[in-house]
Amino acid sequence: MSFEAWLAFFVASWVISLSPGAGAIASMSCGLQYGFWRGYWNAVGLQIALVLQIAVVAAGLGAVLATSELAFGLIKWFGVAYLLWLAWKQWQALPQALDDSAVPRPIGRPLSLVLRGFVVNASNPKAIVFILAVLPQFLDPTKPLLLQYVEMGATMVVVDLLVMAGYTGLAARVLRLLRTPRQQRLVNRSFATMFAGAAALLATVKRAAA
C-alpha cells in the first residue's frame, strides 16, 4: 500500500483504538487489579484475537460470519455472557486496606490474563464486521493483498498495544490512590457496571442485512 494510504489507515487505527470499548474496560480492570506489567498480558490476548479476526477477513470468511445469522448470534451471545461474567467477578472482588508502603496486588497468571483478553475481543462479532467494512477501503487491488493485510494488521496491533498500555498504566496508577476498602469497592463496582454496560451494548448489535 502507498505511504499516503498507510498514513490514513494509521490515523484511523488510533481513532479506532482510542474509542472506549470492552477491550479498554478489560485493560483498565486488569491494570487496577494486577498492576501494569502483569495486567498488560491482557492486552497481548486482545491483540492475538485481533490478528485472528484480520486473518478471518483476509481469508474471505469474514463475509460469511457477517451474514450468517446463526454464527453471528452464537458469537454475540457468548460475548454477552462472558462480559456479564466479568462484571460479576469484578463486583465480587474483595477490597483490602492499603497503606503507604508496598501495595499488595493479587497474583494473576499471564496465561489466564492472555486468555481473558483473547476471549473479550474474539467474542465480539461486531469487530469482524467492522474490520470487514474498514480494511478493504485502504486496499490497493493492483498490489498483493496479503502483504497489505499484513501491513495493516501490524499497524493496528502496534497502535492498539500503545493505547492499551495507556489504559492499563492509568488504572494501575489509580490503585496507588486507593486507601480504604470503601474506595476500592466503589472502583470495582464501577468497572463491573462498565462490563455490564458493554454486554448490554453488544446484545443490541444486529447482523448486517444480507
PDB file of C-alpha atoms in Angstrom:
ATOM      1  CA  MET A   1       0.000   0.000   0.000  1.00  0.00           C
ATOM      2  CA  SER A   2       1.155   3.559  -0.661  1.00  0.00           C
ATOM      3  CA  PHE A   3       2.533   5.722   2.148  1.00  0.00           C
ATOM      4  CA  GLU A   4      -0.461   8.052   1.871  1.00  0.00           C
ATOM      5  CA  ALA A   5      -2.905   5.160   2.258  1.00  0.00           C
ATOM      6  CA  TRP A   6      -0.919   3.749   5.168  1.00  0.00           C
ATOM      7  CA  LEU A   7      -0.812   7.142   6.887  1.00  0.00           C
ATOM      8  CA  ALA A   8      -4.598   7.475   6.595  1.00  0.00           C
ATOM      9  CA  PHE A   9      -5.010   3.971   7.985  1.00  0.00           C
ATOM     10  CA  PHE A  10      -2.545   4.771  10.803  1.00  0.00           C
ATOM     11  CA  VAL A  11      -4.692   7.735  11.860  1.00  0.00           C
ATOM     12  CA  ALA A  12      -7.859   5.633  11.592  1.00  0.00           C
ATOM     13  CA  SER A  13      -6.245   2.960  13.780  1.00  0.00           C
ATOM     14  CA  TRP A  14      -5.678   5.492  16.561  1.00  0.00           C
ATOM     15  CA  VAL A  15      -9.287   6.623  16.382  1.00  0.00           C
ATOM     16  CA  ILE A  16     -10.500   3.009  16.486  1.00  0.00           C
ATOM     17  CA  SER A  17      -8.249   2.018  19.409  1.00  0.00           C
ATOM     18  CA  LEU A  18      -8.975   5.108  21.489  1.00  0.00           C
ATOM     19  CA  SER A  19     -12.732   4.567  21.223  1.00  0.00           C
ATOM     20  CA  PRO A  20     -13.872   3.131  24.582  1.00  0.00           C
ATOM     21  CA  GLY A  21     -14.975  -0.488  24.330  1.00  0.00           C
ATOM     22  CA  ALA A  22     -14.831  -3.840  26.079  1.00  0.00           C
ATOM     23  CA  GLY A  23     -11.087  -4.129  25.376  1.00  0.00           C
ATOM     24  CA  ALA A  24     -10.342  -0.784  27.035  1.00  0.00           C
ATOM     25  CA  ILE A  25     -12.504  -1.696  30.027  1.00  0.00           C
ATOM     26  CA  ALA A  26     -10.758  -5.064  30.362  1.00  0.00           C
ATOM     27  CA  SER A  27      -7.332  -3.361  30.167  1.00  0.00           C
ATOM     28  CA  MET A  28      -8.203  -0.856  32.874  1.00  0.00           C
ATOM     29  CA  SER A  29      -9.692  -3.588  35.045  1.00  0.00           C
ATOM     30  CA  CYS A  30      -6.524  -5.691  34.768  1.00  0.00           C
ATOM     31  CA  GLY A  31      -4.304  -2.677  35.428  1.00  0.00           C
ATOM     32  CA  LEU A  32      -6.299  -1.891  38.550  1.00  0.00           C
ATOM     33  CA  GLN A  33      -6.233  -5.462  39.843  1.00  0.00           C
ATOM     34  CA  TYR A  34      -2.737  -6.626  38.901  1.00  0.00           C
ATOM     35  CA  GLY A  35      -0.636  -3.555  38.181  1.00  0.00           C
ATOM     36  CA  PHE A  36       0.806  -2.559  34.823  1.00  0.00           C
ATOM     37  CA  TRP A  37       3.333  -5.263  33.992  1.00  0.00           C
ATOM     38  CA  ARG A  38       1.198  -8.235  34.927  1.00  0.00           C
ATOM     39  CA  GLY A  39      -2.089  -6.668  33.844  1.00  0.00           C
ATOM     40  CA  TYR A  40      -0.627  -5.872  30.409  1.00  0.00           C
ATOM     41  CA  TRP A  41      -0.778  -9.569  29.491  1.00  0.00           C
ATOM     42  CA  ASN A  42      -4.484  -8.910  28.908  1.00  0.00           C
ATOM     43  CA  ALA A  43      -3.512  -6.580  26.040  1.00  0.00           C
ATOM     44  CA  VAL A  44      -1.476  -9.395  24.470  1.00  0.00           C
ATOM     45  CA  GLY A  45      -4.596 -11.539  24.405  1.00  0.00           C
ATOM     46  CA  LEU A  46      -6.556  -8.706  22.822  1.00  0.00           C
ATOM     47  CA  GLN A  47      -4.007  -8.497  20.001  1.00  0.00           C
ATOM     48  CA  ILE A  48      -3.976 -12.248  19.373  1.00  0.00           C
ATOM     49  CA  ALA A  49      -7.735 -12.074  18.850  1.00  0.00           C
ATOM     50  CA  LEU A  50      -7.337  -9.007  16.632  1.00  0.00           C
ATOM     51  CA  VAL A  51      -4.813 -10.815  14.422  1.00  0.00           C
ATOM     52  CA  LEU A  52      -7.181 -13.784  14.189  1.00  0.00           C
ATOM     53  CA  GLN A  53     -10.063 -11.503  13.177  1.00  0.00           C
ATOM     54  CA  ILE A  54      -7.961  -9.827  10.484  1.00  0.00           C
ATOM     55  CA  ALA A  55      -6.879 -13.247   9.213  1.00  0.00           C
ATOM     56  CA  VAL A  56     -10.526 -14.338   9.057  1.00  0.00           C
ATOM     57  CA  VAL A  57     -11.401 -11.271   6.992  1.00  0.00           C
ATOM     58  CA  ALA A  58      -8.349 -11.705   4.727  1.00  0.00           C
ATOM     59  CA  ALA A  59      -9.305 -15.338   4.117  1.00  0.00           C
ATOM     60  CA  GLY A  60     -12.773 -14.282   2.997  1.00  0.00           C
ATOM     61  CA  LEU A  61     -14.550 -15.896   5.950  1.00  0.00           C
ATOM     62  CA  GLY A  62     -15.491 -12.539   7.421  1.00  0.00           C
ATOM     63  CA  ALA A  63     -18.279 -12.044   4.903  1.00  0.00           C
ATOM     64  CA  VAL A  64     -19.724 -15.439   5.806  1.00  0.00           C
ATOM     65  CA  LEU A  65     -19.674 -14.699   9.534  1.00  0.00           C
ATOM     66  CA  ALA A  66     -21.091 -11.233   8.979  1.00  0.00           C
ATOM     67  CA  THR A  67     -24.088 -12.544   7.054  1.00  0.00           C
ATOM     68  CA  SER A  68     -24.680 -15.854   8.867  1.00  0.00           C
ATOM     69  CA  GLU A  69     -27.380 -15.278  11.447  1.00  0.00           C
ATOM     70  CA  LEU A  70     -26.508 -18.443  13.395  1.00  0.00           C
ATOM     71  CA  ALA A  71     -22.748 -17.808  13.553  1.00  0.00           C
ATOM     72  CA  PHE A  72     -23.234 -14.140  14.359  1.00  0.00           C
ATOM     73  CA  GLY A  73     -25.732 -14.930  17.120  1.00  0.00           C
ATOM     74  CA  LEU A  74     -23.615 -17.651  18.723  1.00  0.00           C
ATOM     75  CA  ILE A  75     -20.541 -15.429  18.917  1.00  0.00           C
ATOM     76  CA  LYS A  76     -22.545 -12.420  20.094  1.00  0.00           C
ATOM     77  CA  TRP A  77     -24.382 -14.143  22.933  1.00  0.00           C
ATOM     78  CA  PHE A  78     -21.229 -15.906  24.083  1.00  0.00           C
ATOM     79  CA  GLY A  79     -19.616 -12.466  24.258  1.00  0.00           C
ATOM     80  CA  VAL A  80     -22.566 -11.053  26.202  1.00  0.00           C
ATOM     81  CA  ALA A  81     -22.406 -13.927  28.705  1.00  0.00           C
ATOM     82  CA  TYR A  82     -18.635 -13.558  29.133  1.00  0.00           C
ATOM     83  CA  LEU A  83     -18.823  -9.807  29.748  1.00  0.00           C
ATOM     84  CA  LEU A  84     -21.580 -10.348  32.314  1.00  0.00           C
ATOM     85  CA  TRP A  85     -19.408 -12.974  34.000  1.00  0.00           C
ATOM     86  CA  LEU A  86     -16.526 -10.470  34.155  1.00  0.00           C
ATOM     87  CA  ALA A  87     -18.944  -7.905  35.599  1.00  0.00           C
ATOM     88  CA  TRP A  88     -19.983 -10.366  38.321  1.00  0.00           C
ATOM     89  CA  LYS A  89     -16.354 -11.236  39.120  1.00  0.00           C
ATOM     90  CA  GLN A  90     -15.445  -7.546  39.341  1.00  0.00           C
ATOM     91  CA  TRP A  91     -18.455  -6.808  41.544  1.00  0.00           C
ATOM     92  CA  GLN A  92     -17.459  -9.647  43.898  1.00  0.00           C
ATOM     93  CA  ALA A  93     -13.781  -8.607  44.075  1.00  0.00           C
ATOM     94  CA  LEU A  94     -12.760  -8.211  47.706  1.00  0.00           C
ATOM     95  CA  PRO A  95     -11.155  -4.879  48.697  1.00  0.00           C
ATOM     96  CA  GLN A  96      -8.283  -4.663  51.132  1.00  0.00           C
ATOM     97  CA  ALA A  97      -6.991  -1.702  53.093  1.00  0.00           C
ATOM     98  CA  LEU A  98      -3.778  -0.269  51.673  1.00  0.00           C
ATOM     99  CA  ASP A  99      -1.073   1.649  53.456  1.00  0.00           C
ATOM    100  CA  ASP A 100       1.666   3.886  52.131  1.00  0.00           C
ATOM    101  CA  SER A 101       4.185   1.065  51.908  1.00  0.00           C
ATOM    102  CA  ALA A 102       4.290  -1.626  49.265  1.00  0.00           C
ATOM    103  CA  VAL A 103       0.960  -2.076  47.507  1.00  0.00           C
ATOM    104  CA  PRO A 104      -0.118  -5.723  47.563  1.00  0.00           C
ATOM    105  CA  ARG A 105      -1.795  -7.000  44.442  1.00  0.00           C
ATOM    106  CA  PRO A 106      -3.416 -10.309  43.664  1.00  0.00           C
ATOM    107  CA  ILE A 107      -1.329 -12.655  41.543  1.00  0.00           C
ATOM    108  CA  GLY A 108      -2.733 -13.208  38.068  1.00  0.00           C
ATOM    109  CA  ARG A 109      -1.221 -15.876  35.854  1.00  0.00           C
ATOM    110  CA  PRO A 110      -0.065 -14.444  32.499  1.00  0.00           C
ATOM    111  CA  LEU A 111      -1.726 -17.233  30.517  1.00  0.00           C
ATOM    112  CA  SER A 112      -5.098 -16.651  32.189  1.00  0.00           C
ATOM    113  CA  LEU A 113      -4.845 -12.901  31.524  1.00  0.00           C
ATOM    114  CA  VAL A 114      -3.908 -13.517  27.880  1.00  0.00           C
ATOM    115  CA  LEU A 115      -6.894 -15.845  27.557  1.00  0.00           C
ATOM    116  CA  ARG A 116      -9.142 -13.245  29.196  1.00  0.00           C
ATOM    117  CA  GLY A 117      -8.130 -10.577  26.674  1.00  0.00           C
ATOM    118  CA  PHE A 118      -8.449 -13.023  23.786  1.00  0.00           C
ATOM    119  CA  VAL A 119     -11.995 -14.017  24.716  1.00  0.00           C
ATOM    120  CA  VAL A 120     -13.076 -10.375  25.195  1.00  0.00           C
ATOM    121  CA  ASN A 121     -12.025  -9.479  21.647  1.00  0.00           C
ATOM    122  CA  ALA A 122     -12.771 -12.773  19.906  1.00  0.00           C
ATOM    123  CA  SER A 123     -16.323 -12.954  21.252  1.00  0.00           C
ATOM    124  CA  ASN A 124     -17.330  -9.679  19.627  1.00  0.00           C
ATOM    125  CA  PRO A 125     -18.732 -10.405  16.137  1.00  0.00           C
ATOM    126  CA  LYS A 126     -19.099  -6.679  15.519  1.00  0.00           C
ATOM    127  CA  ALA A 127     -15.295  -6.469  15.387  1.00  0.00           C
ATOM    128  CA  ILE A 128     -15.171  -8.767  12.351  1.00  0.00           C
ATOM    129  CA  VAL A 129     -17.966  -6.804  10.674  1.00  0.00           C
ATOM    130  CA  PHE A 130     -16.121  -3.566  11.422  1.00  0.00           C
ATOM    131  CA  ILE A 131     -12.802  -4.863  10.095  1.00  0.00           C
ATOM    132  CA  LEU A 132     -14.600  -6.214   7.027  1.00  0.00           C
ATOM    133  CA  ALA A 133     -16.065  -2.757   6.384  1.00  0.00           C
ATOM    134  CA  VAL A 134     -12.946  -0.672   7.093  1.00  0.00           C
ATOM    135  CA  LEU A 135      -9.867  -2.543   5.862  1.00  0.00           C
ATOM    136  CA  PRO A 136     -10.939  -3.010   2.221  1.00  0.00           C
ATOM    137  CA  GLN A 137     -11.257   0.765   1.852  1.00  0.00           C
ATOM    138  CA  PHE A 138      -7.474   1.060   2.204  1.00  0.00           C
ATOM    139  CA  LEU A 139      -6.559  -1.853  -0.068  1.00  0.00           C
ATOM    140  CA  ASP A 140      -4.975  -1.316  -3.461  1.00  0.00           C
ATOM    141  CA  PRO A 141      -6.387  -4.125  -5.672  1.00  0.00           C
ATOM    142  CA  THR A 142      -3.469  -3.739  -8.096  1.00  0.00           C
ATOM    143  CA  LYS A 143      -0.956  -4.845  -5.446  1.00  0.00           C
ATOM    144  CA  PRO A 144      -0.582  -8.113  -3.474  1.00  0.00           C
ATOM    145  CA  LEU A 145      -3.421  -8.214  -0.947  1.00  0.00           C
ATOM    146  CA  LEU A 146      -1.709 -10.473   1.592  1.00  0.00           C
ATOM    147  CA  LEU A 147       1.163  -8.035   2.122  1.00  0.00           C
ATOM    148  CA  GLN A 148      -1.289  -5.173   2.555  1.00  0.00           C
ATOM    149  CA  TYR A 149      -3.284  -7.115   5.145  1.00  0.00           C
ATOM    150  CA  VAL A 150      -0.035  -7.863   6.995  1.00  0.00           C
ATOM    151  CA  GLU A 151       0.906  -4.168   6.940  1.00  0.00           C
ATOM    152  CA  MET A 152      -2.496  -3.067   8.209  1.00  0.00           C
ATOM    153  CA  GLY A 153      -2.625  -5.839  10.807  1.00  0.00           C
ATOM    154  CA  ALA A 154       0.806  -4.906  12.160  1.00  0.00           C
ATOM    155  CA  THR A 155      -0.221  -1.243  12.268  1.00  0.00           C
ATOM    156  CA  MET A 156      -3.421  -1.981  14.183  1.00  0.00           C
ATOM    157  CA  VAL A 157      -1.635  -4.251  16.651  1.00  0.00           C
ATOM    158  CA  VAL A 158       1.148  -1.756  17.418  1.00  0.00           C
ATOM    159  CA  VAL A 159      -1.287   1.136  17.834  1.00  0.00           C
ATOM    160  CA  ASP A 160      -3.633  -0.910  19.996  1.00  0.00           C
ATOM    161  CA  LEU A 161      -0.758  -2.114  22.183  1.00  0.00           C
ATOM    162  CA  LEU A 162       0.232   1.512  22.806  1.00  0.00           C
ATOM    163  CA  VAL A 163      -3.329   2.573  23.566  1.00  0.00           C
ATOM    164  CA  MET A 164      -3.955  -0.384  25.889  1.00  0.00           C
ATOM    165  CA  ALA A 165      -0.662   0.363  27.633  1.00  0.00           C
ATOM    166  CA  GLY A 166      -2.091   3.797  28.387  1.00  0.00           C
ATOM    167  CA  TYR A 167      -5.358   2.390  29.697  1.00  0.00           C
ATOM    168  CA  THR A 168      -3.589  -0.283  31.760  1.00  0.00           C
ATOM    169  CA  GLY A 169      -0.995   2.105  33.172  1.00  0.00           C
ATOM    170  CA  LEU A 170      -3.574   4.735  34.057  1.00  0.00           C
ATOM    171  CA  ALA A 171      -5.638   2.239  36.022  1.00  0.00           C
ATOM    172  CA  ALA A 172      -2.525   0.793  37.693  1.00  0.00           C
ATOM    173  CA  ARG A 173      -1.583   4.230  38.980  1.00  0.00           C
ATOM    174  CA  VAL A 174      -5.104   4.830  40.242  1.00  0.00           C
ATOM    175  CA  LEU A 175      -4.582   1.916  42.638  1.00  0.00           C
ATOM    176  CA  ARG A 176      -1.919   3.944  44.459  1.00  0.00           C
ATOM    177  CA  LEU A 177      -4.584   6.489  45.387  1.00  0.00           C
ATOM    178  CA  LEU A 178      -6.918   3.958  46.988  1.00  0.00           C
ATOM    179  CA  ARG A 179      -6.542   3.753  50.735  1.00  0.00           C
ATOM    180  CA  THR A 180      -9.780   2.285  52.056  1.00  0.00           C
ATOM    181  CA  PRO A 181     -11.898  -0.788  51.265  1.00  0.00           C
ATOM    182  CA  ARG A 182     -14.815   1.549  50.530  1.00  0.00           C
ATOM    183  CA  GLN A 183     -12.858   3.358  47.800  1.00  0.00           C
ATOM    184  CA  GLN A 184     -11.702   0.099  46.242  1.00  0.00           C
ATOM    185  CA  ARG A 185     -15.200  -1.359  46.372  1.00  0.00           C
ATOM    186  CA  LEU A 186     -16.549   1.719  44.590  1.00  0.00           C
ATOM    187  CA  VAL A 187     -13.974   1.392  41.797  1.00  0.00           C
ATOM    188  CA  ASN A 188     -14.519  -2.368  41.453  1.00  0.00           C
ATOM    189  CA  ARG A 189     -18.254  -1.893  41.147  1.00  0.00           C
ATOM    190  CA  SER A 190     -17.774   0.953  38.682  1.00  0.00           C
ATOM    191  CA  PHE A 191     -15.820  -1.421  36.438  1.00  0.00           C
ATOM    192  CA  ALA A 192     -18.467  -4.105  36.978  1.00  0.00           C
ATOM    193  CA  THR A 193     -21.082  -1.637  35.783  1.00  0.00           C
ATOM    194  CA  MET A 194     -18.978  -0.816  32.712  1.00  0.00           C
ATOM    195  CA  PHE A 195     -18.615  -4.507  31.853  1.00  0.00           C
ATOM    196  CA  ALA A 196     -22.375  -4.929  32.202  1.00  0.00           C
ATOM    197  CA  GLY A 197     -22.889  -1.860  30.004  1.00  0.00           C
ATOM    198  CA  ALA A 198     -20.571  -3.306  27.352  1.00  0.00           C
ATOM    199  CA  ALA A 199     -22.581  -6.535  27.484  1.00  0.00           C
ATOM    200  CA  ALA A 200     -25.824  -4.591  27.038  1.00  0.00           C
ATOM    201  CA  LEU A 201     -24.402  -2.743  24.031  1.00  0.00           C
ATOM    202  CA  LEU A 202     -23.177  -5.988  22.472  1.00  0.00           C
ATOM    203  CA  ALA A 203     -26.622  -7.504  22.964  1.00  0.00           C
ATOM    204  CA  THR A 204     -28.123  -4.750  20.785  1.00  0.00           C
ATOM    205  CA  VAL A 205     -25.771  -5.437  17.859  1.00  0.00           C
ATOM    206  CA  LYS A 206     -27.607  -6.797  14.851  1.00  0.00           C
ATOM    207  CA  ARG A 207     -26.325  -8.813  11.932  1.00  0.00           C
ATOM    208  CA  ALA A 208     -25.714  -6.861   8.762  1.00  0.00           C
ATOM    209  CA  ALA A 209     -28.536  -7.136   6.261  1.00  0.00           C
ATOM    210  CA  ALA A 210     -27.820  -9.691   3.571  1.00  0.00           C
TER     211      ALA A 210
END
